[in-house]
């Protein structure tokens, strides 16, 4: 009986073991199945992620290609606009010079009508007295200057001014002021010319001494002591006036005075402008911050200022695209550069031989953004600097420098006496 019970118990235990083994096998199979499902899910996610990454990469490559294409199109468009702008500016300059020549001829005709043969002689202008007045003067030793005594002399003087690049209207005004101060004055017969020439020089000095120009070296010395650096100087003006070369001359002057500079190649409009700035920077050992053609010039100026702050640079000299004073869109762009860069000085660079056009340019730029100083270039092209009379008779914007030629040392501080001696030897 016990044997039968043992067999039954043994059979029961074996049955339980088999059931446990079967359950364990089912559990393992279930776990294996879940692991496979997890692996399949992870593989699927990795594939999806890889597809997404490939898609993003393709989109980025497409965007980069579009940017490159757009930059190329902007550069091409910028060059085309620069060429068109040059043509317009050259035509405008030609028209302005023609008008100036017509006015010079008009003064010449007036002079010939009055029988004048010579311009202002060495030592100043000469008053032409009538025979009767000379006799009275010889007897009384004194004469009273009358309007008719000055008529021929002032006609000669007007043409001297106009040929010295003074605008016709300003020449008329100066002649009238001399007349107003001289007529009615009683002088010794032997000192008539001396007295009138003193009046003439006084009138010219009153005009030429208007406006006290900033001394760049002293400004930088002061700002360096106070730690208010960098000094930001914006150069602007019409195309072809010599802005970029002038920036090179100012940079050379400042470096020789012991200051550090950086150039901002913010003329992203004119073809080869960036390369020209880079050329000057390379020759002078001055770092140049530049962008691509068609880039925002204000952003290039901003980067140059940031570079100067990070590297302890004393001055940032900002070049800009040449623009006619009649081009409103480019003047608006200049206003943006001023808002972004917040320059300490806004300096107009113009041709000393531009005649009436120079005064018009200065007026428009000053009205648009406000000018702190003027540099006149190309004094070596037979110019006597008379354009300063036109500018200073109409505005109080100081003349800072005259330049001539390409040499970096060919820059001199404004001197009223030099102008007067050029006009009246």
Tab-separated table of N, CA and C in Angstrom, residues 262-354:
chain	number	residue	atom	x	y	z
A	262	UNK	N	41.421	100.630	-36.403
A	262	UNK	CA	40.860	99.548	-37.210
A	262	UNK	C	40.013	100.201	-38.289
A	263	UNK	N	40.083	99.650	-39.508
A	263	UNK	CA	39.269	100.149	-40.614
A	263	UNK	C	37.999	99.312	-40.720
A	264	UNK	N	36.878	99.977	-40.940
A	264	UNK	CA	35.621	99.282	-41.219
A	264	UNK	C	35.317	99.451	-42.705
A	265	UNK	N	35.401	98.354	-43.470
A	265	UNK	CA	35.142	98.406	-44.917
A	265	UNK	C	33.631	98.353	-45.155
A	266	UNK	N	32.951	99.427	-44.801
A	266	UNK	CA	31.488	99.468	-44.872
A	266	UNK	C	30.961	99.926	-46.223
A	267	UNK	N	31.859	100.090	-47.197
A	267	UNK	CA	31.396	100.324	-48.575
A	267	UNK	C	31.213	98.957	-49.215
A	268	UNK	N	30.031	98.394	-49.049
A	268	UNK	CA	29.730	97.073	-49.612
A	268	UNK	C	28.988	97.207	-50.939
A	269	UNK	N	29.016	98.415	-51.482
A	269	UNK	CA	28.244	98.717	-52.689
A	269	UNK	C	29.131	98.830	-53.925
A	270	UNK	N	30.199	99.625	-53.815
A	270	UNK	CA	31.054	99.903	-54.973
A	270	UNK	C	31.988	98.725	-55.244
A	271	UNK	N	32.100	98.334	-56.506
A	271	UNK	CA	32.993	97.247	-56.896
A	271	UNK	C	34.427	97.590	-56.507
A	272	UNK	N	35.120	96.631	-55.888
A	272	UNK	CA	36.532	96.731	-55.484
A	272	UNK	C	36.756	97.642	-54.280
A	273	UNK	N	35.694	98.174	-53.674
A	273	UNK	CA	35.859	99.072	-52.528
A	273	UNK	C	36.463	98.342	-51.327
A	274	UNK	N	35.987	97.116	-51.067
A	274	UNK	CA	36.495	96.344	-49.930
A	274	UNK	C	37.970	96.033	-50.133
A	275	UNK	N	38.330	95.652	-51.365
A	275	UNK	CA	39.733	95.351	-51.654
A	275	UNK	C	40.615	96.587	-51.499
A	276	UNK	N	40.084	97.755	-51.854
A	276	UNK	CA	40.854	98.990	-51.727
A	276	UNK	C	41.129	99.303	-50.257
A	277	UNK	N	40.106	99.157	-49.413
A	277	UNK	CA	40.303	99.379	-47.973
A	277	UNK	C	41.302	98.379	-47.409
A	278	UNK	N	41.167	97.119	-47.829
A	278	UNK	CA	42.087	96.076	-47.362
A	278	UNK	C	43.520	96.386	-47.795
A	279	UNK	N	43.686	96.938	-48.999
A	279	UNK	CA	45.011	97.293	-49.507
A	279	UNK	C	45.662	98.351	-48.613
A	280	UNK	N	44.892	99.404	-48.287
A	280	UNK	CA	45.440	100.450	-47.422
A	280	UNK	C	45.771	99.885	-46.037
A	281	UNK	N	44.877	99.038	-45.517
A	281	UNK	CA	45.126	98.443	-44.213
A	281	UNK	C	46.393	97.611	-44.205
A	282	UNK	N	46.597	96.840	-45.274
A	282	UNK	CA	47.789	96.000	-45.379
A	282	UNK	C	49.063	96.837	-45.425
A	283	UNK	N	49.038	97.938	-46.197
A	283	UNK	CA	50.228	98.791	-46.314
A	283	UNK	C	50.554	99.496	-44.996
A	284	UNK	N	49.517	99.829	-44.231
A	284	UNK	CA	49.716	100.600	-43.004
A	284	UNK	C	49.782	99.727	-41.756
A	285	UNK	N	49.541	98.416	-41.916
A	285	UNK	CA	49.534	97.529	-40.754
A	285	UNK	C	48.316	97.734	-39.872
A	286	UNK	N	47.205	98.138	-40.479
A	286	UNK	CA	45.959	98.387	-39.738
A	286	UNK	C	44.953	97.280	-40.074
A	287	UNK	N	44.385	96.683	-39.039
A	287	UNK	CA	43.421	95.589	-39.252
A	287	UNK	C	42.153	96.126	-39.925
A	288	UNK	N	41.578	95.307	-40.806
A	288	UNK	CA	40.379	95.694	-41.551
A	288	UNK	C	39.255	94.703	-41.261
A	289	UNK	N	38.096	95.215	-40.857
A	289	UNK	CA	36.894	94.392	-40.680
A	289	UNK	C	36.054	94.557	-41.944
A	290	UNK	N	35.702	93.440	-42.565
A	290	UNK	CA	34.968	93.513	-43.830
A	290	UNK	C	33.916	92.423	-43.904
A	291	UNK	N	32.970	92.613	-44.832
A	291	UNK	CA	31.930	91.615	-45.084
A	291	UNK	C	31.893	91.299	-46.560
A	292	UNK	N	30.760	90.834	-47.037
A	292	UNK	CA	30.595	90.532	-48.458
A	292	UNK	C	29.923	91.711	-49.166
A	293	UNK	N	30.089	91.790	-50.469
A	293	UNK	CA	29.385	92.802	-51.239
A	293	UNK	C	27.874	92.551	-51.126
A	294	UNK	N	27.136	93.615	-50.936
A	294	UNK	CA	25.702	93.498	-50.750
A	294	UNK	C	25.296	93.346	-49.300
A	295	UNK	N	26.293	93.155	-48.404
A	295	UNK	CA	25.983	93.025	-46.978
A	295	UNK	C	25.548	94.373	-46.411
A	296	UNK	N	24.914	94.321	-45.250
A	296	UNK	CA	24.459	95.542	-44.587
A	296	UNK	C	25.679	96.317	-44.083
A	297	UNK	N	25.949	97.522	-44.602
A	297	UNK	CA	27.134	98.276	-44.170
A	297	UNK	C	27.110	98.623	-42.692
A	298	UNK	N	25.908	98.799	-42.129
A	298	UNK	CA	25.794	99.115	-40.703
A	298	UNK	C	26.294	97.950	-39.850
A	299	UNK	N	26.031	96.720	-40.296
A	299	UNK	CA	26.475	95.551	-39.532
A	299	UNK	C	27.991	95.415	-39.562
A	300	UNK	N	28.608	95.792	-40.693
A	300	UNK	CA	30.076	95.755	-40.785
A	300	UNK	C	30.673	96.774	-39.815
A	301	UNK	N	30.088	97.962	-39.752
A	301	UNK	CA	30.554	98.986	-38.816
A	301	UNK	C	30.384	98.516	-37.372
A	302	UNK	N	29.263	97.868	-37.088
A	302	UNK	CA	28.997	97.341	-35.742
A	302	UNK	C	30.060	96.316	-35.355
A	303	UNK	N	30.398	95.407	-36.301
A	303	UNK	CA	31.421	94.389	-36.031
A	303	UNK	C	32.785	95.034	-35.789
A	304	UNK	N	33.100	96.094	-36.536
A	304	UNK	CA	34.386	96.773	-36.367
A	304	UNK	C	34.478	97.427	-34.989
A	305	UNK	N	33.380	98.007	-34.536
A	305	UNK	CA	33.357	98.643	-33.213
A	305	UNK	C	33.504	97.588	-32.123
A	306	UNK	N	32.809	96.442	-32.291
A	306	UNK	CA	32.916	95.346	-31.328
A	306	UNK	C	34.354	94.823	-31.273
A	307	UNK	N	34.988	94.717	-32.444
A	307	UNK	CA	36.386	94.259	-32.497
A	307	UNK	C	37.293	95.238	-31.751
A	308	UNK	N	37.072	96.542	-31.978
A	308	UNK	CA	37.900	97.556	-31.320
A	308	UNK	C	37.755	97.486	-29.800
A	309	UNK	N	36.540	97.297	-29.319
A	309	UNK	CA	36.305	97.200	-27.873
A	309	UNK	C	36.988	95.965	-27.291
A	310	UNK	N	36.892	94.846	-28.029
A	310	UNK	CA	37.471	93.587	-27.532
A	310	UNK	C	38.992	93.608	-27.533
A	311	UNK	N	39.603	94.382	-28.424
A	311	UNK	CA	41.066	94.374	-28.571
A	311	UNK	C	41.721	95.676	-28.106
A	312	UNK	N	40.961	96.554	-27.460
A	312	UNK	CA	41.537	97.778	-26.926
A	312	UNK	C	42.047	98.734	-27.989
A	313	UNK	N	41.342	98.811	-29.129
A	313	UNK	CA	41.743	99.697	-30.225
A	313	UNK	C	41.244	101.119	-29.941
A	314	UNK	N	42.068	102.115	-30.274
A	314	UNK	CA	41.738	103.506	-29.942
A	314	UNK	C	40.698	104.131	-30.869
A	315	UNK	N	40.768	103.815	-32.174
A	315	UNK	CA	39.894	104.507	-33.132
A	315	UNK	C	39.358	103.546	-34.185
A	316	UNK	N	38.104	103.753	-34.565
A	316	UNK	CA	37.482	103.002	-35.658
A	316	UNK	C	37.196	103.988	-36.787
A	317	UNK	N	37.805	103.761	-37.947
A	317	UNK	CA	37.603	104.626	-39.109
A	317	UNK	C	36.675	103.899	-40.080
A	318	UNK	N	35.489	104.445	-40.294
A	318	UNK	CA	34.424	103.760	-41.034
A	318	UNK	C	34.293	104.325	-42.442
A	319	UNK	N	34.591	103.503	-43.431
A	319	UNK	CA	34.402	103.881	-44.833
A	319	UNK	C	32.934	103.643	-45.214
A	320	UNK	N	32.431	104.401	-46.170
A	320	UNK	CA	31.058	104.204	-46.640
A	320	UNK	C	31.014	104.347	-48.154
A	321	UNK	N	29.942	103.863	-48.748
A	321	UNK	CA	29.784	103.971	-50.200
A	321	UNK	C	29.565	105.419	-50.593
A	322	UNK	N	30.187	105.811	-51.697
A	322	UNK	CA	29.960	107.157	-52.233
A	322	UNK	C	28.527	107.290	-52.691
A	323	UNK	N	27.944	108.442	-52.457
A	323	UNK	CA	26.539	108.637	-52.847
A	323	UNK	C	26.306	110.101	-53.186
A	324	UNK	N	25.515	110.316	-54.222
A	324	UNK	CA	25.134	111.681	-54.569
A	324	UNK	C	24.157	112.210	-53.532
A	325	UNK	N	24.218	113.501	-53.286
A	325	UNK	CA	23.332	114.102	-52.298
A	325	UNK	C	21.869	114.018	-52.715
A	326	UNK	N	21.617	113.720	-54.016
A	326	UNK	CA	20.240	113.625	-54.516
A	326	UNK	C	19.672	112.211	-54.398
A	327	UNK	N	20.513	111.241	-54.020
A	327	UNK	CA	20.067	109.849	-53.919
A	327	UNK	C	19.478	109.605	-52.532
A	328	UNK	N	18.157	109.715	-52.435
A	328	UNK	CA	17.491	109.640	-51.138
A	328	UNK	C	17.623	108.271	-50.473
A	329	UNK	N	17.545	107.189	-51.250
A	329	UNK	CA	17.608	105.850	-50.658
A	329	UNK	C	18.965	105.608	-50.010
A	330	UNK	N	20.041	106.071	-50.668
A	330	UNK	CA	21.372	105.893	-50.094
A	330	UNK	C	21.582	106.805	-48.886
A	331	UNK	N	20.955	107.967	-48.884
A	331	UNK	CA	21.035	108.828	-47.709
A	331	UNK	C	20.304	108.195	-46.526
A	332	UNK	N	19.201	107.501	-46.794
A	332	UNK	CA	18.489	106.786	-45.731
A	332	UNK	C	19.350	105.669	-45.168
A	333	UNK	N	20.092	104.986	-46.052
A	333	UNK	CA	21.016	103.947	-45.608
A	333	UNK	C	22.091	104.547	-44.706
A	334	UNK	N	22.560	105.749	-45.056
A	334	UNK	CA	23.564	106.422	-44.234
A	334	UNK	C	23.009	106.737	-42.847
A	335	UNK	N	21.738	107.139	-42.795
A	335	UNK	CA	21.111	107.407	-41.499
A	335	UNK	C	21.095	106.157	-40.625
A	336	UNK	N	20.893	104.992	-41.254
A	336	UNK	CA	20.896	103.740	-40.500
A	336	UNK	C	22.281	103.462	-39.931
A	337	UNK	N	23.329	103.697	-40.729
A	337	UNK	CA	24.701	103.488	-40.249
A	337	UNK	C	24.956	104.382	-39.038
A	338	UNK	N	24.477	105.626	-39.105
A	338	UNK	CA	24.656	106.559	-37.993
A	338	UNK	C	23.924	106.057	-36.747
A	339	UNK	N	22.708	105.532	-36.919
A	339	UNK	CA	21.942	105.021	-35.768
A	339	UNK	C	22.645	103.837	-35.119
A	340	UNK	N	23.209	102.959	-35.936
A	340	UNK	CA	23.833	101.744	-35.415
A	340	UNK	C	25.219	102.036	-34.832
A	341	UNK	N	26.053	102.758	-35.575
A	341	UNK	CA	27.440	102.985	-35.167
A	341	UNK	C	27.572	104.086	-34.116
A	342	UNK	N	26.631	105.040	-34.108
A	342	UNK	CA	26.694	106.191	-33.189
A	342	UNK	C	28.086	106.835	-33.236
A	343	UNK	N	28.500	107.326	-34.402
A	343	UNK	CA	29.859	107.868	-34.529
A	343	UNK	C	30.071	109.130	-33.707
A	344	UNK	N	31.297	109.299	-33.233
A	344	UNK	CA	31.659	110.511	-32.494
A	344	UNK	C	31.841	111.681	-33.451
A	345	UNK	N	32.295	111.379	-34.672
A	345	UNK	CA	32.491	112.412	-35.692
A	345	UNK	C	31.953	111.918	-37.027
A	346	UNK	N	31.261	112.789	-37.724
A	346	UNK	CA	30.787	112.491	-39.084
A	346	UNK	C	31.488	113.474	-40.021
A	347	UNK	N	32.424	112.968	-40.808
A	347	UNK	CA	33.282	113.831	-41.622
A	347	UNK	C	32.962	113.671	-43.102
A	348	UNK	N	32.665	114.798	-43.733
A	348	UNK	CA	32.390	114.830	-45.170
A	348	UNK	C	33.706	114.953	-45.927
A	349	UNK	N	33.876	114.114	-46.955
A	349	UNK	CA	35.071	114.175	-47.806
A	349	UNK	C	34.616	114.584	-49.207
A	350	UNK	N	35.090	115.734	-49.680
A	350	UNK	CA	34.673	116.244	-50.984
A	350	UNK	C	35.844	116.789	-51.771
A	351	UNK	N	35.629	116.949	-53.079
A	351	UNK	CA	36.670	117.481	-53.956
A	351	UNK	C	36.753	118.997	-53.831
A	352	UNK	N	37.965	119.510	-53.640
A	352	UNK	CA	38.143	120.960	-53.529
A	352	UNK	C	37.881	121.669	-54.849
A	353	UNK	N	37.853	120.905	-55.956
A	353	UNK	CA	37.671	121.499	-57.288
A	353	UNK	C	36.226	121.386	-57.776
A	354	UNK	N	35.300	121.014	-56.870
A	354	UNK	CA	33.925	120.743	-57.297
A	354	UNK	C	33.083	122.006	-57.503
